[in-house]
């Protein structure tokens, strides 16, 4: 009866194809679901794969999701959202949740050992808002957006340059592997992710 949620937003600006914002994140969530299905994994916690709408208009989709599932929010262990382009995952924003840092550092040390990271995981202590994890963070759920290689994200998103040729396939494979491992470990660990008291 506990939940791990993996998310991205499906909507984009209409200037181009929305490949890096956020077709890449959406494809990583879908690939993670495919990996779980292919391996027939049966974790202890429920994993939800969600593609939100209305992110670009003000996190409307994730805010509506949180409202619709308000009674379930205490049962959410953790939320991971992929929404800053095609770049490789290298860490996360901690949203001021220092109590989660030891868990995430252990997870990213394992990812480094598996060769999925170029360097030790990097974590920023402050809040990163403006993407769908923030709706869950505001509801008290440990929710994180990935820290990623920039991969010229600032030059592509919300522009006519956000086209399919900017996608880096190897980065997406890495992102799907990272999300899959984090999700599986979160869904099978003995305890839910720690929360602020």
Coordinates of N, CA, C and O in Angstrom, one line a residue:
X1 N 0.8 -1.2 0.0 CA 0.0 0.0 0.0 C 0.8 1.3 0.0 O 0.3 2.3 0.3
X2 N 2.1 1.1 -0.3 CA 3.0 2.3 -0.5 C 3.3 2.5 -2.0 O 3.3 1.5 -2.7
X3 N 3.7 3.7 -2.3 CA 3.8 4.1 -3.8 C 5.1 4.8 -4.1 O 5.5 5.6 -3.3
X4 N 5.7 4.4 -5.2 CA 6.8 5.1 -5.8 C 6.3 5.6 -7.1 O 5.7 4.9 -7.9
X5 N 6.5 6.9 -7.4 CA 6.0 7.5 -8.6 C 7.1 8.0 -9.5 O 8.0 8.7 -9.0
X6 N 7.1 7.7 -10.8 CA 8.1 8.1 -11.8 C 7.3 9.0 -12.8 O 6.3 8.5 -13.3
X7 N 7.8 10.2 -13.0 CA 7.0 11.1 -13.9 C 7.8 11.9 -14.8 O 9.1 12.1 -14.7
X8 N 7.1 12.5 -15.8 CA 7.6 13.5 -16.7 C 6.4 14.2 -17.3 O 5.2 13.7 -17.0
X9 N 6.6 15.2 -18.0 CA 5.4 15.9 -18.6 C 5.4 15.7 -20.1 O 6.4 15.8 -20.8
X10 N 4.2 15.4 -20.6 CA 4.0 15.1 -22.0 C 3.8 16.4 -22.9 O 4.0 16.4 -24.1
X11 N 3.3 17.5 -22.3 CA 3.0 18.7 -23.0 C 4.4 19.4 -23.3 O 5.4 19.2 -22.7
X12 N 4.3 20.3 -24.4 CA 5.5 21.1 -24.7 C 5.0 22.4 -25.3 O 3.8 22.6 -25.6
X13 N 6.0 23.3 -25.6 CA 5.7 24.5 -26.3 C 5.4 24.1 -27.8 O 6.0 23.2 -28.3
X14 N 4.7 25.0 -28.4 CA 4.3 24.7 -29.8 C 5.2 25.2 -30.9 O 4.9 25.2 -32.1
X15 N 6.4 25.7 -30.5 CA 7.4 26.2 -31.4 C 8.1 25.2 -32.2 O 8.6 25.4 -33.3
X16 N 8.2 24.0 -31.6 CA 8.9 22.9 -32.3 C 8.3 21.6 -31.8 O 7.2 21.5 -31.3
X17 N 9.1 20.5 -31.8 CA 8.6 19.2 -31.5 C 8.6 18.9 -30.0 O 8.0 17.9 -29.6
X18 N 9.3 19.7 -29.2 CA 9.3 19.5 -27.8 C 10.1 18.3 -27.4 O 9.8 17.6 -26.4
X19 N 11.2 18.0 -28.1 CA 12.0 16.8 -27.9 C 12.7 16.8 -26.6 O 12.6 15.8 -25.9
X20 N 13.4 17.8 -26.3 CA 14.1 17.9 -25.0 C 13.2 18.3 -23.9 O 13.6 18.1 -22.7
X21 N 12.1 19.0 -24.2 CA 11.2 19.5 -23.1 C 9.8 19.2 -23.5 O 9.1 20.0 -24.0
X22 N 9.2 18.0 -23.3 CA 9.9 17.0 -22.5 C 9.7 15.6 -23.1 O 9.4 14.6 -22.4
X23 N 9.9 15.5 -24.4 CA 9.8 14.2 -25.0 C 10.8 13.2 -24.5 O 10.6 12.0 -24.3
X24 N 12.0 13.7 -24.2 CA 13.1 12.8 -23.6 C 12.7 12.3 -22.3 O 12.8 11.1 -22.0
X25 N 12.2 13.1 -21.4 CA 11.7 12.7 -20.1 C 10.6 11.7 -20.2 O 10.6 10.6 -19.5
X26 N 9.6 12.0 -21.1 CA 8.5 11.1 -21.2 C 9.0 9.7 -21.8 O 8.5 8.7 -21.3
X27 N 9.9 9.7 -22.7 CA 10.4 8.4 -23.2 C 11.1 7.6 -22.2 O 11.1 6.4 -22.2
X28 N 11.8 8.3 -21.3 CA 12.6 7.6 -20.2 C 11.6 6.9 -19.3 O 11.8 5.8 -18.8
X29 N 10.5 7.6 -18.9 CA 9.5 7.0 -18.0 C 8.9 5.8 -18.7 O 8.7 4.8 -18.1
X30 N 8.5 5.9 -20.0 CA 8.0 4.8 -20.7 C 8.9 3.6 -20.9 O 8.6 2.5 -20.7
X31 N 10.2 4.0 -21.1 CA 11.2 2.9 -21.2 C 11.4 2.2 -19.9 O 11.6 1.0 -19.8
X32 N 11.3 3.0 -18.8 CA 11.4 2.4 -17.5 C 10.3 1.4 -17.2 O 10.5 0.3 -16.7
X33 N 9.1 1.8 -17.6 CA 7.9 0.9 -17.5 C 8.1 -0.4 -18.3 O 7.8 -1.5 -17.9
X34 N 8.7 -0.2 -19.5 CA 9.0 -1.3 -20.4 C 10.0 -2.3 -19.8 O 9.8 -3.5 -19.8
X35 N 11.0 -1.7 -19.1 CA 12.0 -2.5 -18.5 C 11.4 -3.4 -17.4 O 11.6 -4.6 -17.3
X36 N 10.6 -2.7 -16.5 CA 9.9 -3.5 -15.5 C 9.0 -4.6 -16.0 O 9.0 -5.7 -15.5
X37 N 8.3 -4.3 -17.1 CA 7.4 -5.3 -17.7 C 8.2 -6.4 -18.3 O 7.9 -7.6 -18.1
X38 N 9.3 -6.1 -19.0 CA 10.1 -7.1 -19.7 C 10.7 -8.1 -18.6 O 10.8 -9.3 -18.8
X39 N 11.2 -7.5 -17.5 CA 11.9 -8.3 -16.5 C 10.9 -9.0 -15.5 O 11.3 -9.7 -14.7
X40 N 9.6 -8.6 -15.7 CA 8.5 -9.2 -14.8 C 8.9 -8.9 -13.4 O 8.7 -9.8 -12.5
X41 N 9.3 -7.7 -13.0 CA 9.7 -7.4 -11.7 C 8.4 -7.2 -10.8 O 7.4 -6.6 -11.3
X42 N 8.5 -7.7 -9.6 CA 7.3 -7.6 -8.6 C 7.8 -6.9 -7.3 O 8.1 -7.6 -6.3
X43 N 8.0 -5.6 -7.3 CA 8.5 -5.0 -6.1 C 7.5 -5.0 -5.0 O 6.3 -5.2 -5.2
X44 N 7.9 -4.7 -3.8 CA 7.0 -4.6 -2.6 C 6.0 -3.5 -2.7 O 4.9 -3.6 -2.2
X45 N 6.5 -2.4 -3.2 CA 5.6 -1.2 -3.3 C 5.1 -1.0 -4.8 O 5.8 -1.4 -5.7
X46 N 4.0 -0.4 -4.9 CA 3.4 0.0 -6.2 C 4.3 1.0 -6.9 O 4.7 2.0 -6.2
X47 N 4.6 0.9 -8.1 CA 5.2 1.9 -8.9 C 4.3 2.4 -9.9 O 3.7 1.7 -10.7
X48 N 4.1 3.7 -9.9 CA 3.2 4.4 -10.9 C 4.1 5.2 -11.9 O 5.0 5.9 -11.5
X49 N 3.7 5.0 -13.1 CA 4.4 5.7 -14.2 C 3.4 6.8 -14.8 O 2.4 6.4 -15.3
X50 N 3.7 8.0 -14.6 CA 2.8 9.1 -14.9 C 3.4 10.1 -15.9 O 4.5 10.6 -15.6
X51 N 2.6 10.4 -16.9 CA 3.0 11.5 -17.8 C 2.0 12.6 -17.6 O 0.8 12.4 -17.9
X52 N 2.4 13.7 -17.1 CA 1.5 14.8 -16.7 C 1.3 15.7 -17.9 O 2.1 15.8 -18.8
X53 N 0.1 16.4 -17.9 CA -0.1 17.4 -18.9 C -0.1 18.8 -18.1 O 0.0 18.8 -16.9
X54 N -0.1 19.8 -18.9 CA -0.2 21.2 -18.3 C 1.0 21.6 -17.5 O 0.9 22.6 -16.7
X55 N 2.1 21.0 -17.6 CA 3.3 21.4 -16.9 C 3.7 22.8 -17.3 O 4.0 23.7 -16.5
X56 N 3.7 23.0 -18.6 CA 4.2 24.3 -19.2 C 3.3 25.5 -18.8 O 3.7 26.6 -18.8
X57 N 2.1 25.2 -18.4 CA 1.1 26.3 -18.1 C 1.2 26.6 -16.6 O 0.5 27.5 -16.1
X58 N 1.9 25.8 -15.8 CA 2.0 26.0 -14.4 C 1.8 24.8 -13.5 O 1.2 24.9 -12.4
X59 N 2.3 23.7 -13.9 CA 2.3 22.4 -13.2 C 0.8 22.0 -12.9 O 0.5 21.3 -11.9
X60 N -0.1 22.3 -13.8 CA -1.5 22.0 -13.6 C -1.8 20.5 -13.5 O -2.6 20.1 -12.7
X61 N -1.1 19.7 -14.3 CA -1.4 18.3 -14.3 C -0.9 17.6 -13.0 O -1.7 16.9 -12.4
X62 N 0.3 17.9 -12.6 CA 0.8 17.3 -11.3 C 0.0 17.9 -10.1 O -0.3 17.1 -9.2
X63 N -0.3 19.2 -10.2 CA -1.1 19.7 -9.1 C -2.5 19.1 -9.0 O -3.0 18.7 -7.9
X64 N -3.1 18.8 -10.1 CA -4.4 18.2 -10.1 C -4.3 16.7 -9.7 O -5.2 16.2 -9.0
X65 N -3.2 16.1 -10.0 CA -2.9 14.7 -9.6 C -2.8 14.6 -8.1 O -3.4 13.8 -7.4
X66 N -2.0 15.5 -7.5 CA -1.8 15.5 -6.1 C -3.2 15.8 -5.4 O -3.5 15.1 -4.4
X67 N -4.0 16.7 -5.9 CA -5.3 17.0 -5.3 C -6.2 15.8 -5.4 O -6.9 15.4 -4.4
X68 N -6.2 15.1 -6.5 CA -7.1 13.9 -6.7 C -6.6 12.8 -5.8 O -7.5 11.9 -5.5
X69 N -5.4 12.7 -5.5 CA -4.8 11.6 -4.7 C -4.4 12.1 -3.3 O -3.5 11.5 -2.7
X70 N -5.0 13.2 -2.8 CA -4.6 13.8 -1.6 C -4.5 12.8 -0.4 O -3.6 12.8 0.4
X71 N -5.5 11.9 -0.3 CA -5.6 11.0 0.8 C -4.4 10.0 0.7 O -4.0 9.4 1.8
X72 N -3.8 9.8 -0.5 CA -2.7 8.8 -0.6 C -1.4 9.4 -0.4 O -0.4 8.7 -0.2
X73 N -1.2 10.7 -0.3 CA 0.1 11.4 -0.2 C 0.9 10.8 1.0 O 2.1 10.6 0.8
X74 N 0.4 10.5 2.1 CA 1.2 9.9 3.2 C 1.8 8.6 2.8 O 2.8 8.1 3.5
X75 N 1.2 7.9 1.9 CA 1.7 6.6 1.5 C 2.7 6.6 0.3 O 3.2 5.5 -0.1
X76 N 3.0 7.8 -0.2 CA 4.0 7.9 -1.2 C 5.4 7.9 -0.6 O 5.7 8.6 0.3
X77 N 6.2 6.9 -1.1 CA 7.6 6.8 -0.5 C 8.5 7.9 -1.2 O 9.2 8.6 -0.5
X78 N 8.5 8.0 -2.5 CA 9.3 8.9 -3.2 C 8.8 9.1 -4.6 O 8.1 8.3 -5.2
X79 N 9.1 10.3 -5.2 CA 8.8 10.7 -6.5 C 10.1 11.1 -7.2 O 10.8 11.9 -6.7
X80 N 10.3 10.6 -8.4 CA 11.4 11.0 -9.3 C 10.8 11.5 -10.6 O 10.0 10.8 -11.2
X81 N 11.2 12.7 -11.0 CA 10.8 13.3 -12.3 C 12.0 13.6 -13.1 O 13.0 14.2 -12.7
X82 N 11.8 13.3 -14.4 CA 12.9 13.6 -15.4 C 12.4 14.7 -16.3 O 11.4 14.5 -17.1
X83 N 13.0 15.9 -16.2 CA 12.5 17.0 -17.0 C 13.5 18.1 -17.3 O 13.2 19.3 -17.3
X84 N 14.8 17.8 -17.5 CA 15.7 18.8 -18.0 C 16.5 18.3 -19.1 O 17.7 18.5 -19.2
X85 N 15.8 17.8 -20.1 CA 16.4 17.5 -21.4 C 17.1 16.2 -21.6 O 16.8 15.2 -20.8
X86 N 17.9 16.1 -22.6 CA 18.5 14.8 -23.0 C 19.7 14.4 -22.2 O 20.2 13.3 -22.4
X87 N 20.3 15.4 -21.4 CA 21.5 15.1 -20.8 C 21.5 14.0 -19.8 O 20.5 13.7 -19.2
X88 N 22.7 13.4 -19.6 CA 22.9 12.3 -18.6 C 22.5 12.7 -17.2 O 22.8 13.8 -16.8
X89 N 21.9 11.8 -16.5 CA 21.6 12.1 -15.0 C 22.9 12.0 -14.3 O 23.7 11.1 -14.5
X90 N 23.1 13.0 -13.3 CA 24.3 12.9 -12.5 C 24.0 13.2 -11.0 O 25.0 13.1 -10.2
X91 N 22.8 13.5 -10.7 CA 22.5 13.7 -9.3 C 21.0 14.2 -9.2 O 20.2 13.8 -10.0
X92 N 20.7 15.0 -8.1 CA 19.4 15.4 -7.9 C 19.4 16.7 -7.1 O 20.4 17.0 -6.4
X93 N 18.3 17.4 -7.1 CA 18.0 18.5 -6.2 C 17.4 18.0 -5.0 O 16.4 17.2 -5.1
X94 N 17.9 18.3 -3.8 CA 17.4 17.7 -2.6 C 16.2 18.4 -2.0 O 15.6 17.9 -1.0
X95 N 15.8 19.5 -2.5 CA 14.5 20.2 -2.1 C 14.6 20.5 -0.6 O 13.6 20.5 0.1
X96 N 15.8 20.7 -0.1 CA 16.0 21.0 1.4 C 15.8 19.8 2.3 O 15.6 20.0 3.5
X97 N 15.8 18.6 1.7 CA 15.5 17.4 2.5 C 16.8 16.7 2.8 O 17.2 15.7 2.2
X98 N 17.6 17.3 3.7 CA 18.9 16.7 4.0 C 18.8 15.3 4.6 O 19.7 14.5 4.5
X99 N 17.6 15.0 5.2 CA 17.5 13.6 5.7 C 17.5 12.5 4.7 O 17.7 11.3 5.0
X100 N 17.3 12.9 3.4 CA 17.3 11.9 2.3 C 18.7 11.8 1.7 O 19.0 10.8 1.0
X101 N 19.6 12.7 2.0 CA 20.9 12.7 1.3 C 21.7 11.4 1.5 O 22.2 10.8 0.5
X102 N 21.7 10.8 2.7 CA 22.5 9.5 2.8 C 21.9 8.4 1.9 O 22.6 7.6 1.4
X103 N 20.6 8.4 1.8 CA 19.9 7.3 0.9 C 20.4 7.6 -0.5 O 20.8 6.7 -1.2
X104 N 20.2 8.8 -1.0 CA 20.5 9.1 -2.4 C 22.0 9.0 -2.7 O 22.4 8.5 -3.7
X105 N 22.9 9.3 -1.7 CA 24.3 9.2 -1.9 C 24.6 7.7 -2.1 O 25.4 7.3 -3.0
X106 N 24.0 6.8 -1.3 CA 24.2 5.4 -1.4 C 23.8 4.9 -2.8 O 24.5 4.1 -3.4
X107 N 22.6 5.3 -3.2 CA 22.1 4.9 -4.5 C 23.0 5.4 -5.6 O 23.3 4.6 -6.6
X108 N 23.5 6.6 -5.6 CA 24.3 7.1 -6.7 C 25.7 6.5 -6.6 O 26.4 6.4 -7.6
X109 N 26.2 6.1 -5.4 CA 27.5 5.4 -5.3 C 27.3 4.0 -6.1 O 28.3 3.6 -6.8
X110 N 26.2 3.4 -5.9 CA 25.9 2.1 -6.7 C 25.9 2.4 -8.2 O 26.4 1.6 -8.9
X111 N 25.3 3.5 -8.6 CA 25.2 3.8 -10.0 C 26.6 4.1 -10.6 O 26.9 3.7 -11.7
X112 N 27.4 4.7 -9.8 CA 28.8 4.9 -10.2 C 29.6 3.6 -10.3 O 30.3 3.4 -11.3
X113 N 29.4 2.7 -9.4 CA 30.0 1.4 -9.5 C 29.6 0.6 -10.7 O 30.3 -0.2 -11.2
X114 N 28.3 0.8 -11.1 CA 27.8 0.1 -12.3 C 28.2 0.8 -13.6 O 27.9 0.3 -14.7
X115 N 28.9 1.9 -13.5 CA 29.4 2.6 -14.7 C 28.4 3.5 -15.3 O 28.5 3.9 -16.5
X116 N 27.3 3.8 -14.6 CA 26.3 4.6 -15.1 C 26.5 6.1 -14.9 O 25.8 6.9 -15.5
X117 N 27.5 6.5 -14.1 CA 27.8 7.9 -13.9 C 29.3 8.1 -14.3 O 30.1 7.2 -14.2
X118 N 29.5 9.3 -14.7 CA 30.9 9.7 -15.0 C 31.7 10.2 -13.8 O 32.9 10.2 -13.8
X119 N 31.0 10.5 -12.7 CA 31.6 11.0 -11.5 C 30.6 10.8 -10.4 O 29.4 10.4 -10.6
X120 N 31.1 11.0 -9.2 CA 30.2 10.8 -8.0 C 29.0 11.6 -8.1 O 29.0 12.8 -8.6
X121 N 27.8 11.1 -7.6 CA 26.6 11.9 -7.8 C 26.7 13.3 -7.2 O 27.2 13.5 -6.1
X122 N 26.1 14.2 -7.9 CA 26.1 15.6 -7.4 C 24.7 16.0 -6.9 O 23.7 15.8 -7.7
X123 N 24.6 16.6 -5.7 CA 23.3 16.9 -5.1 C 23.3 18.4 -4.7 O 24.3 18.8 -4.1
X124 N 22.3 19.1 -5.1 CA 22.1 20.5 -4.7 C 21.2 20.6 -3.5 O 20.1 20.0 -3.6
X125 N 21.5 21.2 -2.4 CA 20.7 21.2 -1.2 C 19.3 21.9 -1.4 O 18.4 21.5 -0.8
X126 N 19.3 22.9 -2.2 CA 18.1 23.8 -2.3 C 17.0 23.2 -3.1 O 17.1 22.1 -3.6
X127 N 16.0 24.0 -3.4 CA 14.8 23.6 -4.1 C 15.0 24.0 -5.6 O 15.5 25.0 -6.0
X128 N 14.5 23.0 -6.4 CA 14.4 23.3 -7.8 C 12.9 23.2 -8.1 O 12.3 22.2 -7.9
X129 N 12.3 24.3 -8.5 CA 10.9 24.3 -8.8 C 10.7 24.4 -10.3 O 11.6 24.3 -11.1
X130 N 9.4 24.5 -10.7 CA 9.1 24.7 -12.1 C 9.0 23.4 -12.9 O 9.0 23.4 -14.1
X131 N 9.0 22.2 -12.1 CA 8.7 21.0 -12.8 C 7.8 20.1 -11.8 O 7.7 20.5 -10.7
X132 N 7.3 19.0 -12.3 CA 6.2 18.4 -11.7 C 6.5 17.8 -10.3 O 5.6 17.6 -9.5
X133 N 7.7 17.5 -10.0 CA 8.1 17.0 -8.6 C 7.7 18.0 -7.6 O 7.3 17.6 -6.4
X134 N 7.6 19.3 -7.9 CA 7.4 20.4 -6.9 C 6.0 20.2 -6.3 O 5.8 20.6 -5.2
X135 N 5.0 19.8 -7.1 CA 3.6 19.6 -6.6 C 3.6 18.6 -5.5 O 2.9 18.8 -4.5
X136 N 4.4 17.5 -5.6 CA 4.5 16.5 -4.6 C 5.3 17.0 -3.4 O 5.0 16.7 -2.2
X137 N 6.4 17.7 -3.7 CA 7.2 18.3 -2.6 C 6.4 19.2 -1.7 O 6.5 19.1 -0.5
X138 N 5.6 20.0 -2.3 CA 4.7 20.9 -1.6 C 3.7 20.1 -0.7 O 3.2 20.7 0.3
X139 N 3.4 18.9 -1.1 CA 2.4 18.1 -0.3 C 3.1 17.2 0.7 O 2.5 16.4 1.4
X140 N 4.5 17.5 0.9 CA 5.2 16.8 1.9 C 5.9 15.5 1.5 O 6.5 14.8 2.3
X141 N 5.8 15.1 0.2 CA 6.3 13.9 -0.3 C 7.8 14.1 -0.7 O 8.1 15.1 -1.3
X142 N 8.7 13.2 -0.3 CA 10.1 13.3 -0.9 C 10.0 13.2 -2.4 O 9.7 12.1 -2.9
X143 N 10.3 14.3 -3.1 CA 10.1 14.3 -4.5 C 11.3 15.1 -5.1 O 11.7 16.1 -4.7
X144 N 11.9 14.5 -6.2 CA 13.1 15.0 -6.7 C 13.2 15.1 -8.2 O 12.6 14.2 -8.9
X145 N 13.8 16.2 -8.7 CA 14.1 16.3 -10.1 C 15.6 16.0 -10.3 O 16.4 16.3 -9.4
X146 N 15.9 15.4 -11.4 CA 17.3 15.0 -11.6 C 18.2 16.2 -12.0 O 17.7 17.1 -12.7
X147 N 19.4 16.2 -11.5 CA 20.4 17.1 -11.9 C 21.1 16.4 -13.1 O 21.5 15.2 -13.0
X148 N 21.1 17.0 -14.3 CA 21.6 16.4 -15.5 C 22.7 17.2 -16.2 O 22.7 18.5 -15.9
X149 N 23.4 16.6 -17.0 CA 24.3 17.4 -17.9 C 23.4 18.3 -18.7 O 22.3 17.9 -19.2
X150 N 23.9 19.5 -18.9 CA 23.1 20.5 -19.6 C 22.7 20.2 -21.0 O 21.6 20.4 -21.5
X151 N 23.7 19.6 -21.7 CA 23.4 19.1 -23.1 C 22.7 20.2 -23.9 O 21.8 19.9 -24.7
X152 N 23.1 21.5 -23.7 CA 22.5 22.6 -24.4 C 21.0 22.8 -24.2 O 20.3 23.4 -25.0
X153 N 20.6 22.3 -23.0 CA 19.1 22.4 -22.7 C 18.7 23.9 -22.8 O 17.6 24.2 -23.3
X154 N 19.5 24.8 -22.3 CA 19.1 26.2 -22.2 C 18.9 26.8 -23.7 O 18.3 27.8 -23.8
X155 N 19.5 26.1 -24.6 CA 19.4 26.6 -26.0 C 18.3 25.9 -26.8 O 17.9 26.3 -27.9
X156 N 17.7 24.9 -26.2 CA 16.7 24.1 -27.0 C 15.3 24.3 -26.4 O 14.3 24.6 -27.1
X157 N 15.1 24.1 -25.1 CA 13.7 24.1 -24.5 C 13.0 25.4 -24.7 O 13.7 26.5 -24.7
X158 N 11.8 25.4 -24.9 CA 10.9 26.5 -25.1 C 11.3 27.3 -26.4 O 11.2 28.5 -26.5
X159 N 11.9 26.6 -27.4 CA 12.4 27.4 -28.6 C 12.0 26.5 -29.8 O 11.7 25.3 -29.7
X160 N 12.2 27.2 -31.0 CA 12.0 26.4 -32.2 C 13.2 25.5 -32.5 O 13.1 24.7 -33.5
X161 N 14.2 25.5 -31.6 CA 15.3 24.6 -31.8 C 15.1 23.2 -31.1 O 15.9 22.4 -31.1
X162 N 13.9 23.1 -30.4 CA 13.7 21.9 -29.6 C 13.2 20.8 -30.5 O 12.0 20.4 -30.5
X163 N 14.1 20.3 -31.3 CA 13.7 19.3 -32.4 C 14.4 17.9 -32.1 O 15.4 17.8 -31.3
X164 N 13.9 16.9 -32.8 CA 14.4 15.5 -32.5 C 15.9 15.3 -32.7 O 16.4 14.5 -32.0
X165 N 16.5 16.1 -33.6 CA 17.9 15.9 -33.8 C 18.8 16.3 -32.6 O 20.0 15.9 -32.5
X166 N 18.2 16.9 -31.6 CA 19.0 17.3 -30.4 C 19.0 16.2 -29.3 O 19.7 16.2 -28.4
X167 N 18.2 15.1 -29.6 CA 18.1 14.0 -28.6 C 19.4 13.2 -28.7 O 19.9 12.9 -29.8
X168 N 19.9 12.8 -27.5 CA 21.1 11.9 -27.5 C 20.7 10.6 -27.0 O 20.5 10.4 -25.8
X169 N 20.7 9.6 -27.9 CA 20.2 8.3 -27.5 C 20.9 7.6 -26.3 O 20.3 7.0 -25.5
X170 N 22.2 7.7 -26.3 CA 22.9 7.1 -25.2 C 22.6 7.7 -23.8 O 22.6 7.1 -22.8
X171 N 22.3 9.1 -23.8 CA 21.9 9.7 -22.6 C 20.5 9.2 -22.2 O 20.3 9.0 -21.0
X172 N 19.6 8.9 -23.1 CA 18.3 8.4 -22.7 C 18.4 7.0 -22.2 O 17.7 6.7 -21.2
X173 N 19.3 6.2 -22.7 CA 19.5 4.9 -22.2 C 20.0 4.9 -20.8 O 19.6 4.2 -19.9
X174 N 21.0 5.8 -20.5 CA 21.5 6.0 -19.2 C 20.4 6.5 -18.2 O 20.2 6.0 -17.1
X175 N 19.6 7.4 -18.7 CA 18.5 7.9 -17.8 C 17.5 6.9 -17.5 O 17.0 6.8 -16.4
X176 N 17.2 6.0 -18.4 CA 16.2 4.9 -18.2 C 16.8 3.9 -17.2 O 16.1 3.4 -16.3
X177 N 18.1 3.6 -17.4 CA 18.7 2.7 -16.4 C 18.8 3.3 -15.0 O 18.5 2.6 -14.0
X178 N 19.1 4.5 -14.9 CA 19.2 5.2 -13.6 C 17.8 5.2 -13.0 O 17.6 4.8 -11.8
X179 N 16.8 5.6 -13.7 CA 15.4 5.7 -13.2 C 14.9 4.3 -12.8 O 14.3 4.1 -11.7
X180 N 15.2 3.3 -13.6 CA 14.8 1.9 -13.3 C 15.4 1.4 -12.0 O 14.7 0.8 -11.1
X181 N 16.7 1.6 -11.8 CA 17.4 1.1 -10.6 C 16.9 1.9 -9.4 O 16.6 1.3 -8.3
X182 N 16.8 3.2 -9.5 CA 16.3 4.0 -8.3 C 14.9 3.6 -7.9 O 14.6 3.4 -6.8
X183 N 14.1 3.4 -9.0 CA 12.7 3.0 -8.7 C 12.6 1.6 -8.0 O 11.9 1.4 -7.1
X184 N 13.3 0.6 -8.6 CA 13.3 -0.7 -8.0 C 13.8 -0.7 -6.6 O 13.2 -1.3 -5.7
X185 N 14.9 0.0 -6.4 CA 15.5 0.0 -5.0 C 14.5 0.7 -4.0 O 14.3 0.3 -2.9
X186 N 13.9 1.8 -4.5 CA 12.9 2.5 -3.6 C 11.7 1.6 -3.3 O 11.1 1.7 -2.2
X187 N 11.3 0.8 -4.3 CA 10.1 0.0 -4.1 C 10.4 -1.3 -3.4 O 9.5 -2.0 -3.0
X188 N 11.7 -1.6 -3.1 CA 12.0 -2.9 -2.4 C 12.7 -2.7 -1.1 O 12.9 -3.6 -0.3
X189 N 13.1 -1.4 -0.8 CA 13.9 -1.2 0.5 C 13.0 -1.5 1.7 O 11.7 -1.4 1.5
X190 N 13.6 -1.7 2.8 CA 12.8 -2.1 4.0 C 11.9 -1.0 4.4 O 10.7 -1.2 4.8
X191 N 12.3 0.3 4.3 CA 11.6 1.4 4.8 C 11.3 2.4 3.6 O 12.1 2.4 2.7
X192 N 10.3 3.2 3.8 CA 10.0 4.3 2.8 C 11.2 5.3 2.9 O 11.9 5.3 3.9
X193 N 11.3 6.2 1.9 CA 12.2 7.2 2.0 C 11.9 8.1 3.2 O 10.7 8.3 3.6
X194 N 13.0 8.6 3.9 CA 12.7 9.4 5.1 C 12.0 10.7 4.8 O 12.3 11.3 3.8
X195 N 11.2 11.1 5.7 CA 10.5 12.4 5.6 C 10.9 13.3 6.8 O 11.3 12.9 7.8
X196 N 10.8 14.6 6.6 CA 11.0 15.6 7.6 C 10.0 15.3 8.7 O 8.8 15.0 8.5
X197 N 10.4 15.4 10.0 CA 9.4 15.2 11.1 C 8.5 16.4 11.2 O 8.8 17.5 10.9

